[in-house]
Amino acid sequence: MTFYIKADRYLLESQEVFNQYIEVVDGRFGSFADTVPPNAEVVDWTGYTIAPGLFDTHIHGINGYDIMDGTKDAAKKISEAILPLGVTRYLPTTLTSSKADLDKAIATVAEAVREGLPGAQSEGIFLEGPYFTEKHKGAQNPQYFCDPDLREFQHWQELSGGTIVKIALAPERDGALEFIRRVSEEDVLVSLAHTDASYDCCCAAVDVGARDFVHLFNGMSGLHHRDPGVAGAALTNSRAFAELICDGYHVHPDIAVLASRVKDDKLVLITDCMRAGLMPDGHYHLGEFPVVMQQDGVARTEAGSLAGSTLKLIDGVANLHRWSDKPLYEIWHRASLSPAKSLGRETEMGSIARGKLADYVVLDDELVVQATAVAGEMKYRKV
């Protein structure tokens, strides 16, 4: 099937294009054109901007659902809920829990994906834990922390049907470096998180295959000029991506801008959203922990720690765009192309380019999503 999109503006990787048509062939982008053939099908978005679909590589839940619910319905409802927010791809994200609960969550997500997700599409499972250390535990349950176990991971990978694509761990745990080397060889993205590792330990982890740091400045030792710590390793290592929650609470806006300048296209915007996203203030759970969401959508555990976020990824983009002096197309791709690059998927998705999947978002001048398409199919349209 072939059709054309007409719009006032397109956000590309390194520029904006104005007043053009773009061809979509069998769910993939074709070429830009000034005119279209006679009788061609045209989807007219005159007055609007077309941007690539967003890719949330770290999301636990939203709208009352959580991946750790261990139900197919949760994965499907999350898929639906993020579509009107401009997200076309996501990684269903677990958190530290009992082996039985992780088994159930992994198996049910895999089954839901096989049956077909109604909205945004899963690009694989992200295991956040359980191989963490307690000092920077955040809302992860230390009762289940343990050393990396390759046989345990392989068991989970079998349950998932080979769809675990990312795992977060603390590199200072016993056996972590060998574990990182082995799973990295299987094309699993290893992220460093909830860790008090030294700068040198983090660098050693990158040397053996780790290529990502989860929620920069949160769940890790901070930056000091004589002790760079985990945050320093994330900022200075050009081989590694760094994920950032741009809600203004997890990281100060000026530090978010600094991170953006330092990491450039290796900065990945994420939400770390939990079930309270899109919900009213009140009492919720993140895994086994009760959390309270109060004014401004900030969720905290009873001990006062931030408990994930309720951020919409498109709001993270808008925030960093507002805080920085960078053009929208550049910041937008930190939430679409950079995530795809971190997983080695950049030839398939993440930007509007010939041959890539036609995942796109229609935006008005206020960055309100008017429509979202996945592989060329319109999945959401604002009434």
CSV table of C-alpha atoms in Angstrom, one decimal:
chain,number,residue,atom,x,y,z
A,1,MET,CA,0.0,0.0,0.0
A,2,THR,CA,1.3,3.4,-1.0
A,3,PHE,CA,0.1,6.8,0.2
A,4,TYR,CA,1.5,10.3,0.8
A,5,ILE,CA,1.6,12.5,3.8
A,6,LYS,CA,1.3,16.3,3.4
A,7,ALA,CA,2.3,18.6,6.2
A,8,ASP,CA,3.8,22.0,6.9
A,9,ARG,CA,6.9,20.8,8.7
A,10,TYR,CA,8.8,17.6,9.3
A,11,LEU,CA,11.4,17.0,12.0
A,12,LEU,CA,14.4,15.2,10.5
A,13,GLU,CA,17.6,14.1,12.2
A,14,SER,CA,19.6,17.2,11.3
A,15,GLN,CA,17.1,19.7,9.9
A,16,GLU,CA,13.5,20.7,9.4
A,17,VAL,CA,11.8,20.3,6.0
A,18,PHE,CA,8.8,22.5,5.1
A,19,ASN,CA,5.7,22.1,2.9
A,20,GLN,CA,6.5,18.8,1.4
A,21,TYR,CA,4.9,15.4,0.7
A,22,ILE,CA,6.5,12.2,2.0
A,23,GLU,CA,5.7,8.8,0.5
A,24,VAL,CA,4.8,5.8,2.7
A,25,VAL,CA,5.2,2.4,1.0
A,26,ASP,CA,4.1,-0.8,2.8
A,27,GLY,CA,4.6,0.8,6.2
A,28,ARG,CA,7.9,2.4,5.5
A,29,PHE,CA,9.0,5.9,4.7
A,30,GLY,CA,9.8,6.7,1.0
A,31,SER,CA,11.1,9.9,-0.5
A,32,PHE,CA,10.1,13.6,-0.1
A,33,ALA,CA,8.4,15.2,-3.1
A,34,ASP,CA,7.0,18.6,-4.1
A,35,THR,CA,4.1,17.0,-5.9
A,36,VAL,CA,2.4,13.7,-6.0
A,37,PRO,CA,1.1,11.5,-8.9
A,38,PRO,CA,-2.5,12.0,-10.1
A,39,ASN,CA,-5.0,10.1,-8.1
A,40,ALA,CA,-2.5,9.3,-5.3
A,41,GLU,CA,-3.9,8.9,-1.8
A,42,VAL,CA,-2.9,11.8,0.4
A,43,VAL,CA,-3.2,12.1,4.1
A,44,ASP,CA,-3.5,15.8,4.5
A,45,TRP,CA,-2.0,17.3,7.7
A,46,THR,CA,-1.7,20.9,6.4
A,47,GLY,CA,-1.1,23.2,9.4
A,48,TYR,CA,0.7,20.5,11.4
A,49,THR,CA,4.2,19.1,12.1
A,50,ILE,CA,5.2,15.5,11.5
A,51,ALA,CA,7.8,14.0,13.9
A,52,PRO,CA,9.1,10.5,14.3
A,53,GLY,CA,7.4,8.3,16.9
A,54,LEU,CA,8.8,8.4,20.4
A,55,PHE,CA,10.6,5.4,21.9
A,56,ASP,CA,10.4,4.9,25.6
A,57,THR,CA,13.1,2.4,26.6
A,58,HIS,CA,12.2,2.6,30.4
A,59,ILE,CA,8.6,2.5,31.4
A,60,HIS,CA,7.1,0.3,34.2
A,61,GLY,CA,3.5,1.3,33.8
A,62,ILE,CA,0.9,4.0,33.3
A,63,ASN,CA,-2.8,4.7,33.8
A,64,GLY,CA,-3.2,2.3,36.7
A,65,TYR,CA,-1.3,-0.6,35.1
A,66,ASP,CA,2.2,-2.0,35.8
A,67,ILE,CA,4.3,-4.6,34.0
A,68,MET,CA,4.8,-6.3,37.4
A,69,ASP,CA,1.0,-6.9,37.6
A,70,GLY,CA,2.0,-10.0,35.7
A,71,THR,CA,-1.0,-9.9,33.3
A,72,LYS,CA,-1.3,-9.7,29.5
A,73,ASP,CA,-3.9,-7.0,30.0
A,74,ALA,CA,-1.3,-4.7,31.7
A,75,ALA,CA,1.1,-4.8,28.7
A,76,LYS,CA,-1.8,-4.2,26.3
A,77,LYS,CA,-3.3,-1.3,28.3
A,78,ILE,CA,0.1,0.3,28.7
A,79,SER,CA,0.6,0.0,24.9
A,80,GLU,CA,-2.8,1.8,24.4
A,81,ALA,CA,-2.2,4.5,27.0
A,82,ILE,CA,1.1,5.7,25.6
A,83,LEU,CA,-0.1,6.0,22.0
A,84,PRO,CA,-1.9,9.3,22.4
A,85,LEU,CA,1.3,10.6,24.0
A,86,GLY,CA,3.2,10.1,20.8
A,87,VAL,CA,5.0,6.9,21.8
A,88,THR,CA,5.1,4.2,19.1
A,89,ARG,CA,7.8,1.9,20.6
A,90,TYR,CA,8.6,0.9,24.2
A,91,LEU,CA,10.4,-1.6,26.4
A,92,PRO,CA,8.1,-3.1,29.0
A,93,THR,CA,10.2,-2.7,32.2
A,94,THR,CA,10.3,-5.0,35.2
A,95,LEU,CA,11.8,-4.1,38.6
A,96,THR,CA,13.4,-6.1,41.4
A,97,SER,CA,11.0,-8.7,42.8
A,98,SER,CA,10.8,-12.3,43.7
A,99,LYS,CA,11.8,-14.9,41.1
A,100,ALA,CA,8.2,-16.1,40.9
A,101,ASP,CA,6.9,-12.6,40.2
A,102,LEU,CA,9.6,-11.9,37.6
A,103,ASP,CA,8.9,-15.3,35.9
A,104,LYS,CA,5.2,-14.4,35.7
A,105,ALA,CA,5.8,-10.8,34.5
A,106,ILE,CA,8.3,-11.9,31.8
A,107,ALA,CA,6.1,-14.8,30.5
A,108,THR,CA,2.9,-12.8,30.4
A,109,VAL,CA,4.6,-9.8,28.6
A,110,ALA,CA,6.0,-12.2,26.0
A,111,GLU,CA,2.6,-13.8,25.5
A,112,ALA,CA,0.9,-10.4,25.2
A,113,VAL,CA,3.4,-9.4,22.5
A,114,ARG,CA,2.9,-12.6,20.6
A,115,GLU,CA,-0.9,-12.1,20.6
A,116,GLY,CA,-0.4,-8.5,19.4
A,117,LEU,CA,-0.3,-5.2,21.1
A,118,PRO,CA,-3.1,-2.7,20.2
A,119,GLY,CA,-1.0,0.5,20.4
A,120,ALA,CA,2.7,1.2,20.8
A,121,GLN,CA,4.8,-1.8,20.0
A,122,SER,CA,7.2,-3.6,22.3
A,123,GLU,CA,10.8,-3.8,21.1
A,124,GLY,CA,11.8,-6.2,23.9
A,125,ILE,CA,11.8,-6.5,27.6
A,126,PHE,CA,14.0,-4.5,30.0
A,127,LEU,CA,14.9,-6.2,33.2
A,128,GLU,CA,15.7,-3.5,35.8
A,129,GLY,CA,17.3,-5.6,38.4
A,130,PRO,CA,17.6,-7.7,40.6
A,131,TYR,CA,21.4,-7.4,40.5
A,132,PHE,CA,21.7,-4.1,42.4
A,133,THR,CA,23.3,-2.8,45.6
A,134,GLU,CA,21.5,-1.2,48.5
A,135,LYS,CA,23.1,2.2,49.0
A,136,HIS,CA,21.3,3.6,45.9
A,137,LYS,CA,18.3,1.3,45.9
A,138,GLY,CA,15.7,3.9,45.2
A,139,ALA,CA,12.3,2.1,44.9
A,140,GLN,CA,13.9,-1.3,44.3
A,141,ASN,CA,13.4,-3.9,47.0
A,142,PRO,CA,16.8,-4.9,48.5
A,143,GLN,CA,15.3,-8.1,49.9
A,144,TYR,CA,15.8,-9.6,46.4
A,145,PHE,CA,19.2,-8.1,45.5
A,146,CYS,CA,21.7,-10.7,44.5
A,147,ASP,CA,24.8,-11.3,42.4
A,148,PRO,CA,24.4,-11.7,38.6
A,149,ASP,CA,23.6,-15.3,37.7
A,150,LEU,CA,24.0,-16.2,34.0
A,151,ARG,CA,21.8,-19.4,34.4
A,152,GLU,CA,19.0,-17.4,36.0
A,153,PHE,CA,19.2,-14.8,33.2
A,154,GLN,CA,19.1,-17.6,30.6
A,155,HIS,CA,16.0,-19.0,32.3
A,156,TRP,CA,14.3,-15.6,32.0
A,157,GLN,CA,15.5,-15.3,28.4
A,158,GLU,CA,13.9,-18.6,27.6
A,159,LEU,CA,10.6,-17.5,29.3
A,160,SER,CA,10.6,-14.4,27.2
A,161,GLY,CA,11.1,-16.2,23.9
A,162,GLY,CA,14.5,-14.5,23.5
A,163,THR,CA,13.0,-11.0,23.8
A,164,ILE,CA,14.9,-9.6,26.7
A,165,VAL,CA,17.0,-6.9,25.1
A,166,LYS,CA,18.2,-4.9,28.1
A,167,ILE,CA,19.2,-5.5,31.7
A,168,ALA,CA,20.3,-3.0,34.4
A,169,LEU,CA,22.8,-4.0,37.1
A,170,ALA,CA,25.4,-2.8,39.6
A,171,PRO,CA,28.8,-3.6,38.2
A,172,GLU,CA,30.5,-3.9,41.7
A,173,ARG,CA,28.5,-7.1,42.4
A,174,ASP,CA,30.5,-10.4,42.4
A,175,GLY,CA,30.8,-11.8,39.0
A,176,ALA,CA,29.3,-8.8,37.3
A,177,LEU,CA,32.0,-8.1,34.8
A,178,GLU,CA,32.0,-11.6,33.4
A,179,PHE,CA,28.2,-11.5,33.3
A,180,ILE,CA,28.3,-8.2,31.4
A,181,ARG,CA,30.7,-9.7,28.9
A,182,ARG,CA,28.6,-12.8,28.3
A,183,VAL,CA,25.2,-11.2,27.9
A,184,SER,CA,26.6,-8.3,25.8
A,185,GLU,CA,27.9,-10.9,23.3
A,186,GLU,CA,24.3,-12.0,23.0
A,187,ASP,CA,23.3,-8.4,21.9
A,188,VAL,CA,21.6,-7.6,25.2
A,189,LEU,CA,22.2,-4.0,26.2
A,190,VAL,CA,23.7,-3.9,29.7
A,191,SER,CA,22.9,-0.7,31.7
A,192,LEU,CA,24.6,0.3,34.9
A,193,ALA,CA,22.1,1.4,37.6
A,194,HIS,CA,21.3,1.5,41.4
A,195,THR,CA,25.0,1.3,42.0
A,196,ASP,CA,27.7,2.7,44.2
A,197,ALA,CA,30.5,1.5,42.0
A,198,SER,CA,33.7,3.4,41.6
A,199,TYR,CA,34.6,5.4,38.5
A,200,ASP,CA,37.2,2.7,37.6
A,201,CYS,CA,34.7,-0.1,38.1
A,202,CYS,CA,32.2,1.5,35.8
A,203,CYS,CA,35.0,2.1,33.2
A,204,ALA,CA,35.9,-1.6,33.5
A,205,ALA,CA,32.2,-2.5,32.9
A,206,VAL,CA,32.1,-0.4,29.8
A,207,ASP,CA,35.4,-2.1,28.6
A,208,VAL,CA,33.7,-5.5,28.7
A,209,GLY,CA,30.5,-4.5,27.1
A,210,ALA,CA,28.2,-2.2,29.2
A,211,ARG,CA,26.9,0.5,27.0
A,212,ASP,CA,24.3,2.4,29.0
A,213,PHE,CA,23.7,4.2,32.4
A,214,VAL,CA,20.2,4.2,33.7
A,215,HIS,CA,18.5,7.4,34.9
A,216,LEU,CA,21.6,9.6,35.1
A,217,PHE,CA,22.3,11.1,38.6
A,218,ASN,CA,19.6,9.0,40.2
A,219,GLY,CA,20.3,5.6,41.7
A,220,MET,CA,24.0,6.1,41.5
A,221,SER,CA,26.9,7.9,43.2
A,222,GLY,CA,27.2,11.5,42.2
A,223,LEU,CA,29.9,13.6,40.5
A,224,HIS,CA,32.8,15.0,42.5
A,225,HIS,CA,35.9,16.6,41.0
A,226,ARG,CA,38.2,14.2,42.9
A,227,ASP,CA,35.9,11.2,42.8
A,228,PRO,CA,33.9,11.1,39.5
A,229,GLY,CA,31.8,8.2,40.6
A,230,VAL,CA,29.1,6.5,38.4
A,231,ALA,CA,27.7,9.9,37.2
A,232,GLY,CA,31.2,10.9,36.1
A,233,ALA,CA,31.7,7.7,34.3
A,234,ALA,CA,28.4,8.1,32.4
A,235,LEU,CA,29.3,11.7,31.4
A,236,THR,CA,32.9,11.1,30.3
A,237,ASN,CA,32.6,7.7,28.5
A,238,SER,CA,32.0,8.3,24.9
A,239,ARG,CA,31.0,4.7,24.2
A,240,ALA,CA,28.1,4.7,26.6
A,241,PHE,CA,24.6,6.1,26.4
A,242,ALA,CA,23.1,7.9,29.4
A,243,GLU,CA,19.3,7.9,30.2
A,244,LEU,CA,17.8,11.0,31.7
A,245,ILE,CA,14.4,11.8,33.3
A,246,CYS,CA,13.6,15.4,32.3
A,247,ASP,CA,10.7,16.1,34.7
A,248,GLY,CA,12.6,18.9,36.6
A,249,TYR,CA,12.5,16.8,39.8
A,250,HIS,CA,14.9,14.0,39.2
A,251,VAL,CA,17.5,16.3,37.7
A,252,HIS,CA,17.8,20.1,37.9
A,253,PRO,CA,17.0,21.7,34.6
A,254,ASP,CA,20.5,23.3,34.3
A,255,ILE,CA,22.2,19.9,35.0
A,256,ALA,CA,19.9,18.3,32.4
A,257,VAL,CA,21.1,20.8,29.8
A,258,LEU,CA,24.7,20.2,30.8
A,259,ALA,CA,24.2,16.4,30.4
A,260,SER,CA,22.6,17.1,27.0
A,261,ARG,CA,25.6,19.1,25.8
A,262,VAL,CA,28.1,16.5,27.1
A,263,LYS,CA,26.4,13.4,25.8
A,264,ASP,CA,24.9,14.8,22.6
A,265,ASP,CA,23.2,12.0,20.6
A,266,LYS,CA,24.1,9.5,23.3
A,267,LEU,CA,21.6,11.1,25.7
A,268,VAL,CA,18.4,9.0,25.8
A,269,LEU,CA,15.3,10.6,27.3
A,270,ILE,CA,13.1,8.2,29.3
A,271,THR,CA,10.2,8.4,31.6
A,272,ASP,CA,10.7,5.6,34.2
A,273,CYS,CA,6.9,6.1,34.5
A,274,MET,CA,4.9,3.9,36.9
A,275,ARG,CA,1.2,3.1,37.3
A,276,ALA,CA,0.3,6.5,38.7
A,277,GLY,CA,1.1,8.2,35.3
A,278,LEU,CA,-2.1,9.8,33.9
A,279,MET,CA,-3.8,9.1,37.3
A,280,PRO,CA,-5.0,11.5,40.0
A,281,ASP,CA,-3.0,12.2,43.1
A,282,GLY,CA,-3.3,9.4,45.7
A,283,HIS,CA,-1.8,6.2,47.0
A,284,TYR,CA,-0.4,3.6,44.6
A,285,HIS,CA,2.2,0.7,44.5
A,286,LEU,CA,5.4,0.4,42.7
A,287,GLY,CA,6.1,-3.3,42.9
A,288,GLU,CA,5.7,-4.1,46.6
A,289,PHE,CA,6.3,-0.6,47.8
A,290,PRO,CA,3.4,1.7,48.6
A,291,VAL,CA,3.9,5.2,47.1
A,292,VAL,CA,2.2,8.5,47.4
A,293,MET,CA,1.7,10.8,44.4
A,294,GLN,CA,1.1,14.4,45.6
A,295,GLN,CA,1.0,17.8,43.9
A,296,ASP,CA,2.7,18.1,40.5
A,297,GLY,CA,2.6,14.3,40.0
A,298,VAL,CA,5.7,13.5,42.1
A,299,ALA,CA,5.6,9.9,43.4
A,300,ARG,CA,7.6,9.0,46.5
A,301,THR,CA,7.9,6.0,48.8
A,302,GLU,CA,7.0,6.2,52.4
A,303,ALA,CA,10.8,6.8,53.1
A,304,GLY,CA,10.7,9.8,50.9
A,305,SER,CA,12.6,8.4,47.9
A,306,LEU,CA,11.4,9.2,44.4
A,307,ALA,CA,9.5,6.2,43.1
A,308,GLY,CA,9.8,6.3,39.3
A,309,SER,CA,8.0,9.1,37.7
A,310,THR,CA,4.7,10.1,36.1
A,311,LEU,CA,6.4,11.9,33.3
A,312,LYS,CA,5.0,11.8,29.7
A,313,LEU,CA,8.0,11.4,27.3
A,314,ILE,CA,6.7,14.2,25.1
A,315,ASP,CA,6.8,16.5,28.2
A,316,GLY,CA,10.4,15.5,28.8
A,317,VAL,CA,11.2,16.5,25.2
A,318,ALA,CA,9.3,19.8,25.7
A,319,ASN,CA,11.1,20.5,29.0
A,320,LEU,CA,14.6,19.9,27.6
A,321,HIS,CA,13.7,22.0,24.5
A,322,ARG,CA,12.6,24.8,26.7
A,323,TRP,CA,15.5,24.6,29.1
A,324,SER,CA,18.2,24.5,26.4
A,325,ASP,CA,19.0,26.5,23.3
A,326,LYS,CA,18.7,23.5,21.0
A,327,PRO,CA,16.2,23.3,18.1
A,328,LEU,CA,13.2,21.0,18.6
A,329,TYR,CA,14.3,18.5,16.0
A,330,GLU,CA,17.5,17.9,17.8
A,331,ILE,CA,15.9,17.4,21.2
A,332,TRP,CA,13.0,15.3,19.8
A,333,HIS,CA,15.5,12.7,18.4
A,334,ARG,CA,16.9,12.2,21.9
A,335,ALA,CA,13.6,10.5,22.6
A,336,SER,CA,13.3,8.7,19.3
A,337,LEU,CA,16.6,8.1,17.5
A,338,SER,CA,18.9,7.9,20.5
A,339,PRO,CA,16.9,5.2,22.1
A,340,ALA,CA,16.9,3.2,18.8
A,341,LYS,CA,20.7,3.7,18.6
A,342,SER,CA,21.2,2.4,22.1
A,343,LEU,CA,19.6,-0.9,21.1
A,344,GLY,CA,21.1,-1.0,17.6
A,345,ARG,CA,17.7,-0.4,15.9
A,346,GLU,CA,18.6,2.9,14.2
A,347,THR,CA,18.4,1.5,10.7
A,348,GLU,CA,14.8,0.4,11.3
A,349,MET,CA,13.3,3.2,13.4
A,350,GLY,CA,13.8,6.5,15.3
A,351,SER,CA,13.7,9.1,12.5
A,352,ILE,CA,11.9,10.0,9.3
A,353,ALA,CA,14.2,8.6,6.6
A,354,ARG,CA,13.8,6.5,3.5
A,355,GLY,CA,13.4,2.8,4.3
A,356,LYS,CA,12.6,3.2,8.0
A,357,LEU,CA,9.4,2.1,9.6
A,358,ALA,CA,6.8,4.9,9.2
A,359,ASP,CA,6.2,5.5,12.9
A,360,TYR,CA,5.1,9.2,13.1
A,361,VAL,CA,3.4,11.7,15.3
A,362,VAL,CA,1.3,14.6,14.2
A,363,LEU,CA,1.8,17.7,16.3
A,364,ASP,CA,0.2,21.1,16.6
A,365,ASP,CA,2.1,24.3,17.4
A,366,GLU,CA,1.8,23.6,21.1
A,367,LEU,CA,3.2,20.1,20.8
A,368,VAL,CA,-0.1,18.5,21.4
A,369,VAL,CA,-0.4,15.1,19.7
A,370,GLN,CA,-3.1,15.1,17.1
A,371,ALA,CA,-2.5,11.6,15.7
A,372,THR,CA,0.0,8.7,16.0
A,373,ALA,CA,0.8,6.1,13.4
A,374,VAL,CA,2.8,2.8,13.8
A,375,ALA,CA,4.4,1.4,10.7
A,376,GLY,CA,2.2,3.7,8.6
A,377,GLU,CA,-1.1,2.6,10.2
A,378,MET,CA,-3.0,5.3,12.0
A,379,LYS,CA,-3.5,4.0,15.5
A,380,TYR,CA,-4.7,7.1,17.3
A,381,ARG,CA,-6.4,10.3,16.1
A,382,LYS,CA,-7.6,13.0,18.4
A,383,VAL,CA,-11.3,13.7,18.1
